[in-house]
Amino acid sequence: MVASNSLYGPWRDPLVLRPVFRAYLFAHASSTGPRLLNFLFTLRSKRLNWRQALEAIYEILLSSLDFNRFPSFCAALVGGYTTFRYLIRILISLISKNSSISSKSGGFTEFVSRFFAAFIAAWLSLRLLNSQSGPSRAGGVLPATRTSEDGDFVRSKISMQLDPQDSPIKQSGLFGQSLDLTILVSVRALDSIIGDLWSRVPSPGASKSRWSSIYPRISRLTDPGVFVVSAAAIMWAWFYLPERLPHEYNKWIDQAAQVDPRLVEVLRNARRGDFVYGKETGQAPILEGMCKDYGWPLLWGNPAQTVPMPCEMVHMGTGPSCHWHAVVRFARAFKFSMAMYLPLQLLVKARHPSIKAFKQALRDAIRSSAFLGAFISTFYYSVCLSRTLLGPRIFSRKIVTPTMIDSGICVGAGCLMCGWSIFIEAEKRRQEVAFFVAPRAVATLLPRRYESKYLWREQLAFSLGTAILFTYAEKNPAKIRGVLGQILDKVLN
């Protein structure tokens, strides 16, 4: 009987299975929930009958049940962590009996068992997500949406980065479908380490030194600063390196930005050197098509004769005023955001309905919509500032030519300025928004596909990050900032 108990180890206690079930249920909800919401939002435009709609919903729910999908991966990760932790404890106890290791070193033993158990489990389980076998099912992923004051907002965003379902990489024979997850884990692990080290820096207290005024500012501005830099990298990639961003993320930015794709094509061609003012480079048909559609003179579309193209073309039908264009952009983005945020906020508040809850949902939706509206309008207005309102008045055309402005300067100005709209969001929200965009920004610096011989590099990064997060989650979950720490605490403890 003793041998039987030793054989089954931690699994002889049914309570040990709870973390595994929690991990699986959370993963399934986070991977299918946003896809269901996305489907429901677009159901009217799809024009499906009730049977087709039910079949689509069934397919979405079923798609996460494959062995190489995110829920199975999470269950394998937590289950492997529990098993290896038990085995490592046994190994350490056997070694300690035949060595000088003190029985009082329980803290060190716990640290070693947690860290290496998580490392091994993460190393092995990551291969599930990179498995090339298994059926592929279609389905979209809803972009980040803020659905409550705490967890729901992050869960919808986490699902966007964690679940590599339906990745086009999967059918290419290359690896990389779990790269977003690896980057997310690595960034969050790094944040926990930096936060832990920062908490050990002595607080200046009530002293009147220069450090006493700088200390709180650093703490308060870190998350907004991360968002500003990350947003700039993401928007630059969206314009010039769209292949560095996930397809669904690109698609969502397209919907939110509401920009004519021909204008984006021209700016990309200018970046590549194919669109040059004052020269005939064969680019005129692109802009001339816009001129016909918007009722502008065809001459505006010929870069060989019109230098530079009028800013009214950037406004895409809102008139010649750059200021009015910014107002219109804000209104459009605000409307787009409210249509997404308000129903979700009301849905969450419906769990505890009241007049106060309704008002809070309305305030949260308005604030988030104002943030996104300001983000988009600031980007466009910064483009206009660099092209027309400010740039030509500061720099001579001989020094900074119109071609130089449209080949990167105007887009760069928009990228650098749009992120400052984060200050419209509530201070406690800025942290999670920064956590969402930071991994995306890091991903733009890396190739999204790689050969199988480089898989070990991703496994190493993911395993180290997971080991750090799991160790913090069991010892001090508060060190993992945001809702991710709360989720790991609930799953593991």
CSV table of C-alpha atoms in Angstrom, one decimal:
chain,number,residue,atom,x,y,z
A,1,MET,CA,0.0,0.0,0.0
A,2,VAL,CA,2.9,2.3,0.8
A,3,ALA,CA,4.4,1.5,-2.6
A,4,SER,CA,1.1,2.4,-4.3
A,5,ASN,CA,0.9,5.8,-2.5
A,6,SER,CA,4.5,6.5,-3.5
A,7,LEU,CA,3.8,5.6,-7.1
A,8,TYR,CA,0.9,8.0,-7.4
A,9,GLY,CA,2.7,10.7,-5.5
A,10,PRO,CA,0.7,14.0,-5.2
A,11,TRP,CA,-2.2,12.6,-7.4
A,12,ARG,CA,-3.4,10.4,-4.6
A,13,ASP,CA,-5.0,13.5,-3.1
A,14,PRO,CA,-8.0,14.7,-5.2
A,15,LEU,CA,-7.5,18.3,-4.0
A,16,VAL,CA,-4.2,18.4,-5.9
A,17,LEU,CA,-6.2,18.2,-9.2
A,18,ARG,CA,-8.0,21.5,-8.5
A,19,PRO,CA,-5.2,23.7,-9.9
A,20,VAL,CA,-5.2,21.6,-13.1
A,21,PHE,CA,-9.0,22.0,-13.5
A,22,ARG,CA,-8.8,25.7,-12.7
A,23,ALA,CA,-6.0,26.2,-15.3
A,24,TYR,CA,-8.0,24.3,-18.0
A,25,LEU,CA,-11.3,26.1,-17.3
A,26,PHE,CA,-9.6,29.5,-17.3
A,27,ALA,CA,-7.7,28.8,-20.5
A,28,HIS,CA,-10.8,27.5,-22.2
A,29,ALA,CA,-12.9,30.6,-21.1
A,30,SER,CA,-10.1,33.0,-22.1
A,31,SER,CA,-9.6,31.5,-25.6
A,32,THR,CA,-13.2,30.9,-26.5
A,33,GLY,CA,-14.9,33.9,-24.7
A,34,PRO,CA,-13.4,36.6,-26.9
A,35,ARG,CA,-14.0,34.6,-30.1
A,36,LEU,CA,-17.7,34.2,-29.1
A,37,LEU,CA,-18.0,37.9,-28.4
A,38,ASN,CA,-16.4,38.7,-31.7
A,39,PHE,CA,-18.8,36.4,-33.5
A,40,LEU,CA,-21.8,37.8,-31.7
A,41,PHE,CA,-20.7,41.4,-32.6
A,42,THR,CA,-20.4,40.5,-36.3
A,43,LEU,CA,-23.4,38.1,-36.4
A,44,ARG,CA,-25.7,40.7,-38.0
A,45,SER,CA,-23.3,41.4,-40.9
A,46,LYS,CA,-22.8,37.6,-41.5
A,47,ARG,CA,-26.5,37.1,-42.3
A,48,LEU,CA,-26.7,33.6,-40.8
A,49,ASN,CA,-29.8,31.7,-39.9
A,50,TRP,CA,-30.2,30.3,-36.4
A,51,ARG,CA,-28.9,26.8,-37.4
A,52,GLN,CA,-25.8,28.3,-39.0
A,53,ALA,CA,-25.2,30.5,-36.0
A,54,LEU,CA,-25.5,27.6,-33.6
A,55,GLU,CA,-23.1,25.5,-35.7
A,56,ALA,CA,-20.6,28.4,-35.7
A,57,ILE,CA,-20.9,28.7,-31.9
A,58,TYR,CA,-20.5,25.0,-31.5
A,59,GLU,CA,-17.4,25.1,-33.7
A,60,ILE,CA,-15.9,27.9,-31.6
A,61,LEU,CA,-16.5,26.0,-28.3
A,62,LEU,CA,-15.1,22.8,-29.8
A,63,SER,CA,-12.0,24.3,-31.3
A,64,SER,CA,-10.3,24.7,-28.0
A,65,LEU,CA,-10.6,21.1,-27.0
A,66,ASP,CA,-7.8,19.7,-29.2
A,67,PHE,CA,-4.8,18.3,-27.3
A,68,ASN,CA,-2.5,20.9,-28.8
A,69,ARG,CA,-4.6,24.0,-28.0
A,70,PHE,CA,-4.2,26.4,-25.1
A,71,PRO,CA,-6.5,24.8,-22.5
A,72,SER,CA,-4.7,21.4,-22.8
A,73,PHE,CA,-1.3,23.3,-22.7
A,74,CYS,CA,-2.3,25.1,-19.4
A,75,ALA,CA,-3.5,21.8,-17.8
A,76,ALA,CA,-0.3,20.1,-18.9
A,77,LEU,CA,1.8,23.0,-17.5
A,78,VAL,CA,0.2,23.1,-14.1
A,79,GLY,CA,-0.1,19.3,-13.9
A,80,GLY,CA,3.6,18.9,-14.8
A,81,TYR,CA,4.5,21.6,-12.3
A,82,THR,CA,2.8,19.7,-9.5
A,83,THR,CA,4.3,16.4,-10.5
A,84,PHE,CA,7.9,17.6,-11.0
A,85,ARG,CA,7.8,19.6,-7.8
A,86,TYR,CA,6.9,16.5,-5.9
A,87,LEU,CA,9.7,14.5,-7.5
A,88,ILE,CA,12.3,17.2,-6.9
A,89,ARG,CA,11.3,17.4,-3.3
A,90,ILE,CA,11.9,13.6,-3.0
A,91,LEU,CA,15.2,14.0,-4.8
A,92,ILE,CA,16.4,16.8,-2.4
A,93,SER,CA,15.3,14.8,0.6
A,94,LEU,CA,17.3,11.8,-0.5
A,95,ILE,CA,20.3,13.9,-1.2
A,96,SER,CA,20.0,15.7,2.2
A,97,LYS,CA,20.1,12.4,4.0
A,98,ASN,CA,23.5,11.5,2.6
A,99,SER,CA,25.0,15.1,2.7
A,100,SER,CA,25.6,18.0,5.0
A,101,ILE,CA,22.4,19.8,3.9
A,102,SER,CA,20.6,21.0,6.9
A,103,SER,CA,17.0,20.1,7.6
A,104,LYS,CA,16.5,23.8,8.3
A,105,SER,CA,17.0,24.7,4.7
A,106,GLY,CA,13.3,24.3,3.9
A,107,GLY,CA,13.1,27.7,2.3
A,108,PHE,CA,15.8,26.9,-0.2
A,109,THR,CA,14.3,23.5,-0.9
A,110,GLU,CA,10.9,25.1,-1.6
A,111,PHE,CA,12.6,27.6,-3.9
A,112,VAL,CA,14.5,24.9,-5.8
A,113,SER,CA,11.5,22.7,-6.2
A,114,ARG,CA,9.2,25.5,-7.4
A,115,PHE,CA,11.7,27.0,-9.8
A,116,PHE,CA,13.0,23.8,-11.5
A,117,ALA,CA,9.6,22.1,-11.5
A,118,ALA,CA,8.1,25.1,-13.4
A,119,PHE,CA,11.1,25.2,-15.7
A,120,ILE,CA,10.9,21.6,-16.7
A,121,ALA,CA,7.1,21.6,-17.0
A,122,ALA,CA,7.2,24.7,-19.2
A,123,TRP,CA,10.0,23.3,-21.4
A,124,LEU,CA,8.0,20.1,-22.1
A,125,SER,CA,4.5,21.6,-22.4
A,126,LEU,CA,5.4,24.3,-24.8
A,127,ARG,CA,5.9,21.7,-27.5
A,128,LEU,CA,2.1,21.1,-27.3
A,129,LEU,CA,1.4,24.5,-28.7
A,130,ASN,CA,4.0,24.0,-31.4
A,131,SER,CA,2.7,20.6,-32.5
A,132,GLN,CA,2.0,20.6,-36.2
A,133,SER,CA,-0.7,17.9,-36.0
A,134,GLY,CA,-4.3,18.3,-35.1
A,135,PRO,CA,-7.2,19.8,-37.1
A,136,SER,CA,-7.3,23.5,-37.8
A,137,ARG,CA,-10.6,25.4,-37.3
A,138,ALA,CA,-11.4,28.8,-38.4
A,139,GLY,CA,-12.2,31.6,-36.0
A,140,GLY,CA,-11.3,35.1,-35.1
A,141,VAL,CA,-10.0,36.6,-31.9
A,142,LEU,CA,-11.5,39.8,-30.5
A,143,PRO,CA,-9.0,42.6,-29.8
A,144,ALA,CA,-8.4,43.9,-26.4
A,145,THR,CA,-11.5,45.1,-24.7
A,146,ARG,CA,-12.0,46.5,-21.3
A,147,THR,CA,-15.0,44.7,-19.8
A,148,SER,CA,-14.7,45.3,-16.1
A,149,GLU,CA,-12.8,47.1,-13.4
A,150,ASP,CA,-10.3,44.2,-12.9
A,151,GLY,CA,-10.1,40.7,-14.4
A,152,ASP,CA,-12.4,40.7,-17.4
A,153,PHE,CA,-10.5,43.5,-19.1
A,154,VAL,CA,-7.2,41.6,-18.8
A,155,ARG,CA,-8.6,38.2,-19.5
A,156,SER,CA,-9.8,39.3,-22.9
A,157,LYS,CA,-6.4,40.8,-23.6
A,158,ILE,CA,-4.5,37.9,-22.3
A,159,SER,CA,-6.5,35.5,-24.5
A,160,MET,CA,-5.4,37.5,-27.5
A,161,GLN,CA,-1.7,36.9,-26.7
A,162,LEU,CA,-1.8,33.4,-25.1
A,163,ASP,CA,-3.9,31.4,-27.5
A,164,PRO,CA,-2.1,30.7,-30.8
A,165,GLN,CA,-5.1,29.0,-32.3
A,166,ASP,CA,-5.6,29.2,-36.1
A,167,SER,CA,-2.1,30.6,-36.6
A,168,PRO,CA,-1.1,30.7,-40.3
A,169,ILE,CA,2.3,29.7,-39.2
A,170,LYS,CA,0.9,26.3,-38.1
A,171,GLN,CA,0.4,25.2,-41.7
A,172,SER,CA,3.7,26.6,-42.9
A,173,GLY,CA,6.0,23.9,-41.4
A,174,LEU,CA,7.8,26.6,-39.4
A,175,PHE,CA,7.6,27.3,-35.7
A,176,GLY,CA,6.6,30.5,-33.9
A,177,GLN,CA,2.9,30.2,-33.2
A,178,SER,CA,3.6,30.4,-29.4
A,179,LEU,CA,5.9,33.3,-29.7
A,180,ASP,CA,3.4,35.9,-28.4
A,181,LEU,CA,2.9,33.8,-25.3
A,182,THR,CA,6.7,33.4,-24.8
A,183,ILE,CA,7.2,37.2,-25.1
A,184,LEU,CA,4.3,37.9,-22.7
A,185,VAL,CA,5.7,35.6,-20.1
A,186,SER,CA,9.2,37.0,-20.5
A,187,VAL,CA,8.1,40.6,-20.2
A,188,ARG,CA,5.9,39.9,-17.2
A,189,ALA,CA,8.8,37.9,-15.5
A,190,LEU,CA,11.1,40.8,-16.2
A,191,ASP,CA,8.6,43.3,-14.8
A,192,SER,CA,8.3,41.2,-11.6
A,193,ILE,CA,12.0,41.1,-11.1
A,194,ILE,CA,12.4,44.9,-11.7
A,195,GLY,CA,9.5,45.6,-9.4
A,196,ASP,CA,10.9,43.4,-6.7
A,197,LEU,CA,14.3,45.2,-7.0
A,198,TRP,CA,12.6,48.6,-7.0
A,199,SER,CA,10.7,47.8,-3.9
A,200,ARG,CA,14.0,47.2,-2.1
A,201,VAL,CA,15.2,50.7,-2.9
A,202,PRO,CA,14.8,52.7,0.3
A,203,SER,CA,11.9,55.2,0.2
A,204,PRO,CA,13.0,58.8,0.8
A,205,GLY,CA,10.1,59.3,3.3
A,206,ALA,CA,9.4,62.8,4.3
A,207,SER,CA,12.8,64.2,3.5
A,208,LYS,CA,13.1,67.2,1.3
A,209,SER,CA,15.9,65.9,-0.9
A,210,ARG,CA,15.8,65.8,-4.6
A,211,TRP,CA,15.3,62.1,-4.5
A,212,SER,CA,12.1,62.5,-2.5
A,213,SER,CA,10.5,64.3,-5.4
A,214,ILE,CA,11.9,62.0,-8.1
A,215,TYR,CA,11.0,58.7,-6.5
A,216,PRO,CA,7.2,59.0,-6.7
A,217,ARG,CA,7.4,60.4,-10.3
A,218,ILE,CA,9.4,57.4,-11.5
A,219,SER,CA,6.8,55.0,-10.0
A,220,ARG,CA,3.9,57.0,-11.4
A,221,LEU,CA,5.3,57.5,-14.9
A,222,THR,CA,6.8,54.1,-15.6
A,223,ASP,CA,3.7,52.4,-16.9
A,224,PRO,CA,2.6,55.4,-19.1
A,225,GLY,CA,6.2,55.6,-20.4
A,226,VAL,CA,6.1,51.9,-21.3
A,227,PHE,CA,2.9,52.4,-23.2
A,228,VAL,CA,4.1,55.4,-25.1
A,229,VAL,CA,7.2,53.6,-26.3
A,230,SER,CA,5.3,50.4,-27.1
A,231,ALA,CA,2.5,52.2,-28.9
A,232,ALA,CA,5.0,54.0,-31.1
A,233,ALA,CA,6.7,50.7,-32.0
A,234,ILE,CA,3.4,49.0,-32.8
A,235,MET,CA,2.0,51.8,-34.9
A,236,TRP,CA,5.3,52.0,-36.8
A,237,ALA,CA,5.1,48.3,-37.5
A,238,TRP,CA,1.5,48.6,-38.6
A,239,PHE,CA,2.5,51.0,-41.3
A,240,TYR,CA,5.8,49.6,-42.4
A,241,LEU,CA,6.2,46.1,-41.0
A,242,PRO,CA,2.7,44.7,-40.8
A,243,GLU,CA,4.0,41.1,-41.0
A,244,ARG,CA,5.6,41.6,-37.6
A,245,LEU,CA,2.1,41.9,-36.0
A,246,PRO,CA,-0.6,39.1,-35.7
A,247,HIS,CA,-3.1,39.1,-38.5
A,248,GLU,CA,-6.1,39.7,-36.2
A,249,TYR,CA,-4.3,42.6,-34.5
A,250,ASN,CA,-3.5,44.2,-37.8
A,251,LYS,CA,-7.2,43.8,-38.8
A,252,TRP,CA,-8.4,45.4,-35.6
A,253,ILE,CA,-6.1,48.4,-36.1
A,254,ASP,CA,-7.4,48.7,-39.6
A,255,GLN,CA,-11.0,48.9,-38.3
A,256,ALA,CA,-10.2,51.4,-35.6
A,257,ALA,CA,-8.0,53.7,-37.8
A,258,GLN,CA,-10.5,53.8,-40.7
A,259,VAL,CA,-7.8,54.8,-43.2
A,260,ASP,CA,-8.0,54.3,-46.9
A,261,PRO,CA,-5.6,51.4,-47.8
A,262,ARG,CA,-4.4,53.2,-50.9
A,263,LEU,CA,-3.0,56.0,-48.7
A,264,VAL,CA,-1.2,53.5,-46.5
A,265,GLU,CA,0.2,51.9,-49.7
A,266,VAL,CA,1.5,55.2,-50.9
A,267,LEU,CA,3.3,55.9,-47.6
A,268,ARG,CA,4.8,52.5,-47.6
A,269,ASN,CA,6.0,53.0,-51.2
A,270,ALA,CA,7.5,56.3,-50.1
A,271,ARG,CA,9.4,54.5,-47.4
A,272,ARG,CA,10.7,52.0,-49.9
A,273,GLY,CA,11.8,54.8,-52.2
A,274,ASP,CA,9.2,53.9,-54.9
A,275,PHE,CA,7.2,57.1,-54.4
A,276,VAL,CA,9.2,60.3,-55.0
A,277,TYR,CA,7.9,63.8,-55.4
A,278,GLY,CA,8.9,65.5,-58.7
A,279,LYS,CA,9.6,62.2,-60.5
A,280,GLU,CA,7.5,59.9,-62.6
A,281,THR,CA,7.7,56.6,-60.7
A,282,GLY,CA,4.4,55.0,-61.8
A,283,GLN,CA,2.6,55.7,-58.5
A,284,ALA,CA,0.1,58.2,-59.9
A,285,PRO,CA,-2.7,55.6,-60.6
A,286,ILE,CA,-3.0,54.9,-56.8
A,287,LEU,CA,-3.7,58.4,-55.8
A,288,GLU,CA,-5.6,59.3,-58.9
A,289,GLY,CA,-8.0,56.5,-57.9
A,290,MET,CA,-8.5,58.2,-54.6
A,291,CYS,CA,-9.1,61.5,-56.4
A,292,LYS,CA,-11.9,60.0,-58.5
A,293,ASP,CA,-13.6,58.5,-55.5
A,294,TYR,CA,-13.4,61.6,-53.3
A,295,GLY,CA,-14.1,64.1,-56.1
A,296,TRP,CA,-10.7,65.8,-56.0
A,297,PRO,CA,-8.7,67.1,-59.0
A,298,LEU,CA,-6.8,64.3,-60.7
A,299,LEU,CA,-3.7,66.5,-60.6
A,300,TRP,CA,-3.5,66.0,-56.9
A,301,GLY,CA,-2.8,62.4,-57.4
A,302,ASN,CA,0.3,62.9,-59.6
A,303,PRO,CA,3.4,63.2,-57.4
A,304,ALA,CA,5.4,64.3,-60.4
A,305,GLN,CA,3.3,67.5,-60.7
A,306,THR,CA,1.8,68.1,-57.2
A,307,VAL,CA,4.5,68.5,-54.5
A,308,PRO,CA,3.5,67.5,-51.8
A,309,MET,CA,0.1,65.9,-52.0
A,310,PRO,CA,-2.5,68.1,-50.3
A,311,CYS,CA,-3.2,67.3,-46.7
A,312,GLU,CA,-6.8,67.2,-47.6
A,313,MET,CA,-6.1,63.8,-49.2
A,314,VAL,CA,-4.9,62.6,-45.8
A,315,HIS,CA,-8.2,63.8,-44.3
A,316,MET,CA,-10.1,61.5,-46.7
A,317,GLY,CA,-13.2,63.5,-47.3
A,318,THR,CA,-13.5,65.6,-44.1
A,319,GLY,CA,-12.4,68.9,-45.8
A,320,PRO,CA,-9.2,70.9,-46.0
A,321,SER,CA,-9.0,71.8,-42.3
A,322,CYS,CA,-6.5,69.7,-40.3
A,323,HIS,CA,-8.1,70.9,-37.0
A,324,TRP,CA,-11.6,69.8,-38.1
A,325,HIS,CA,-10.2,66.5,-39.4
A,326,ALA,CA,-8.8,65.8,-35.9
A,327,VAL,CA,-12.2,66.5,-34.4
A,328,VAL,CA,-13.9,64.2,-36.8
A,329,ARG,CA,-11.3,61.5,-36.2
A,330,PHE,CA,-12.0,61.7,-32.5
A,331,ALA,CA,-15.7,61.5,-33.0
A,332,ARG,CA,-15.4,58.4,-35.3
A,333,ALA,CA,-13.1,56.6,-33.0
A,334,PHE,CA,-15.2,57.4,-30.0
A,335,LYS,CA,-18.3,56.0,-31.7
A,336,PHE,CA,-16.4,52.9,-32.8
A,337,SER,CA,-15.1,52.4,-29.2
A,338,MET,CA,-18.4,53.0,-27.5
A,339,ALA,CA,-20.1,50.4,-29.7
A,340,MET,CA,-17.5,47.9,-28.4
A,341,TYR,CA,-17.0,48.9,-24.8
A,342,LEU,CA,-20.5,49.9,-23.6
A,343,PRO,CA,-22.2,46.6,-24.3
A,344,LEU,CA,-19.4,44.7,-22.6
A,345,GLN,CA,-19.4,47.0,-19.6
A,346,LEU,CA,-23.2,46.6,-19.3
A,347,LEU,CA,-22.9,42.8,-19.7
A,348,VAL,CA,-20.4,42.6,-16.8
A,349,LYS,CA,-22.4,45.0,-14.6
A,350,ALA,CA,-25.5,42.9,-15.2
A,351,ARG,CA,-24.1,40.4,-12.7
A,352,HIS,CA,-25.0,42.9,-9.9
A,353,PRO,CA,-27.5,45.3,-11.6
A,354,SER,CA,-28.1,48.7,-10.0
A,355,ILE,CA,-28.3,52.3,-11.0
A,356,LYS,CA,-24.8,52.9,-9.5
A,357,ALA,CA,-23.4,50.0,-11.6
A,358,PHE,CA,-25.0,51.3,-14.7
A,359,LYS,CA,-23.5,54.8,-14.2
A,360,GLN,CA,-20.1,53.2,-13.5
A,361,ALA,CA,-20.3,51.1,-16.7
A,362,LEU,CA,-21.2,54.3,-18.6
A,363,ARG,CA,-18.3,56.2,-17.1
A,364,ASP,CA,-15.8,53.5,-17.8
A,365,ALA,CA,-17.0,53.0,-21.4
A,366,ILE,CA,-16.8,56.8,-22.0
A,367,ARG,CA,-13.4,57.1,-20.5
A,368,SER,CA,-11.9,54.2,-22.5
A,369,SER,CA,-13.6,55.4,-25.7
A,370,ALA,CA,-12.2,58.9,-25.1
A,371,PHE,CA,-8.7,57.4,-24.7
A,372,LEU,CA,-8.9,55.5,-28.0
A,373,GLY,CA,-10.5,58.5,-29.7
A,374,ALA,CA,-7.6,60.7,-28.5
A,375,PHE,CA,-5.1,58.1,-29.5
A,376,ILE,CA,-6.3,58.0,-33.1
A,377,SER,CA,-7.0,61.7,-33.5
A,378,THR,CA,-3.6,62.6,-32.0
A,379,PHE,CA,-1.9,60.3,-34.5
A,380,TYR,CA,-3.6,62.0,-37.4
A,381,TYR,CA,-3.1,65.5,-36.1
A,382,SER,CA,0.6,64.9,-35.6
A,383,VAL,CA,0.8,63.7,-39.2
A,384,CYS,CA,-0.8,67.0,-40.3
A,385,LEU,CA,1.5,69.0,-38.0
A,386,SER,CA,4.6,67.5,-39.6
A,387,ARG,CA,3.3,67.7,-43.1
A,388,THR,CA,1.6,71.1,-43.2
A,389,LEU,CA,1.0,73.0,-40.0
A,390,LEU,CA,4.4,73.0,-38.4
A,391,GLY,CA,7.1,71.0,-40.2
A,392,PRO,CA,7.5,73.2,-43.3
A,393,ARG,CA,7.5,76.4,-41.2
A,394,ILE,CA,10.4,75.1,-39.1
A,395,PHE,CA,12.5,73.4,-41.7
A,396,SER,CA,13.3,74.5,-45.3
A,397,ARG,CA,12.2,72.3,-48.1
A,398,LYS,CA,15.8,72.1,-49.2
A,399,ILE,CA,16.8,70.5,-45.9
A,400,VAL,CA,13.7,68.4,-45.1
A,401,THR,CA,12.1,67.6,-48.5
A,402,PRO,CA,8.4,66.6,-48.9
A,403,THR,CA,9.6,63.2,-49.9
A,404,MET,CA,11.5,62.8,-46.6
A,405,ILE,CA,8.4,63.9,-44.6
A,406,ASP,CA,6.1,61.4,-46.3
A,407,SER,CA,8.6,58.6,-46.3
A,408,GLY,CA,8.7,58.4,-42.5
A,409,ILE,CA,8.8,61.7,-40.6
A,410,CYS,CA,5.0,62.3,-40.6
A,411,VAL,CA,4.3,58.7,-39.6
A,412,GLY,CA,7.0,58.8,-37.0
A,413,ALA,CA,5.5,62.0,-35.5
A,414,GLY,CA,2.2,60.3,-35.2
A,415,CYS,CA,3.8,57.2,-33.6
A,416,LEU,CA,5.6,59.3,-31.0
A,417,MET,CA,2.6,61.5,-30.0
A,418,CYS,CA,-0.4,59.1,-30.0
A,419,GLY,CA,0.7,57.2,-26.9
A,420,TRP,CA,0.4,60.2,-24.6
A,421,SER,CA,-3.3,59.8,-24.7
A,422,ILE,CA,-2.9,57.1,-22.1
A,423,PHE,CA,-3.2,59.8,-19.4
A,424,ILE,CA,-6.9,60.0,-20.2
A,425,GLU,CA,-7.3,56.5,-18.8
A,426,ALA,CA,-7.7,56.0,-15.1
A,427,GLU,CA,-4.3,55.6,-13.4
A,428,LYS,CA,-5.0,52.0,-12.3
A,429,ARG,CA,-5.9,51.1,-15.9
A,430,ARG,CA,-2.7,52.4,-17.4
A,431,GLN,CA,-0.8,49.5,-15.9
A,432,GLU,CA,-2.8,46.8,-17.7
A,433,VAL,CA,-2.9,48.7,-20.9
A,434,ALA,CA,0.9,48.9,-20.8
A,435,PHE,CA,1.2,45.2,-20.0
A,436,PHE,CA,-0.9,44.5,-23.1
A,437,VAL,CA,1.0,46.5,-25.6
A,438,ALA,CA,4.6,45.9,-24.3
A,439,PRO,CA,4.8,42.3,-25.5
A,440,ARG,CA,3.4,43.3,-28.9
A,441,ALA,CA,6.1,46.0,-29.2
A,442,VAL,CA,8.8,43.5,-28.3
A,443,ALA,CA,7.3,41.1,-30.9
A,444,THR,CA,7.9,43.6,-33.7
A,445,LEU,CA,11.6,43.3,-33.1
A,446,LEU,CA,11.6,39.5,-33.7
A,447,PRO,CA,10.8,37.3,-36.7
A,448,ARG,CA,7.4,35.6,-36.3
A,449,ARG,CA,8.6,32.4,-37.9
A,450,TYR,CA,11.7,30.3,-37.4
A,451,GLU,CA,13.0,26.9,-38.2
A,452,SER,CA,12.7,24.0,-35.8
A,453,LYS,CA,16.4,24.1,-34.9
A,454,TYR,CA,15.8,27.4,-33.1
A,455,LEU,CA,12.8,26.1,-31.0
A,456,TRP,CA,15.1,25.6,-28.0
A,457,ARG,CA,15.7,29.3,-27.7
A,458,GLU,CA,12.0,30.0,-27.3
A,459,GLN,CA,11.7,27.1,-24.9
A,460,LEU,CA,14.5,28.5,-22.8
A,461,ALA,CA,13.0,32.0,-22.7
A,462,PHE,CA,9.5,30.7,-21.9
A,463,SER,CA,10.7,28.2,-19.3
A,464,LEU,CA,12.8,30.8,-17.4
A,465,GLY,CA,9.9,33.3,-17.5
A,466,THR,CA,7.4,30.7,-16.3
A,467,ALA,CA,9.7,29.5,-13.5
A,468,ILE,CA,10.1,33.1,-12.3
A,469,LEU,CA,6.4,33.8,-12.4
A,470,PHE,CA,5.4,30.5,-10.7
A,471,THR,CA,7.9,31.1,-8.0
A,472,TYR,CA,6.6,34.6,-7.3
A,473,ALA,CA,3.0,33.4,-7.6
A,474,GLU,CA,3.4,30.9,-4.7
A,475,LYS,CA,5.7,32.9,-2.6
A,476,ASN,CA,4.5,36.4,-3.1
A,477,PRO,CA,1.8,36.9,-5.8
A,478,ALA,CA,1.7,40.6,-5.2
A,479,LYS,CA,5.1,40.9,-7.0
A,480,ILE,CA,3.3,39.9,-10.2
A,481,ARG,CA,1.5,43.2,-10.9
A,482,GLY,CA,-2.0,43.4,-12.4
A,483,VAL,CA,-4.6,40.7,-12.8
A,484,LEU,CA,-2.1,38.1,-14.0
A,485,GLY,CA,-0.8,37.8,-10.5
A,486,GLN,CA,-4.3,37.3,-9.2
A,487,ILE,CA,-5.0,34.6,-11.8
A,488,LEU,CA,-1.9,32.7,-11.0
A,489,ASP,CA,-2.6,33.0,-7.3
A,490,LYS,CA,-6.1,31.5,-7.7
A,491,VAL,CA,-4.9,28.8,-10.0
A,492,LEU,CA,-1.8,27.6,-8.1
A,493,ASN,CA,-2.7,28.3,-4.5
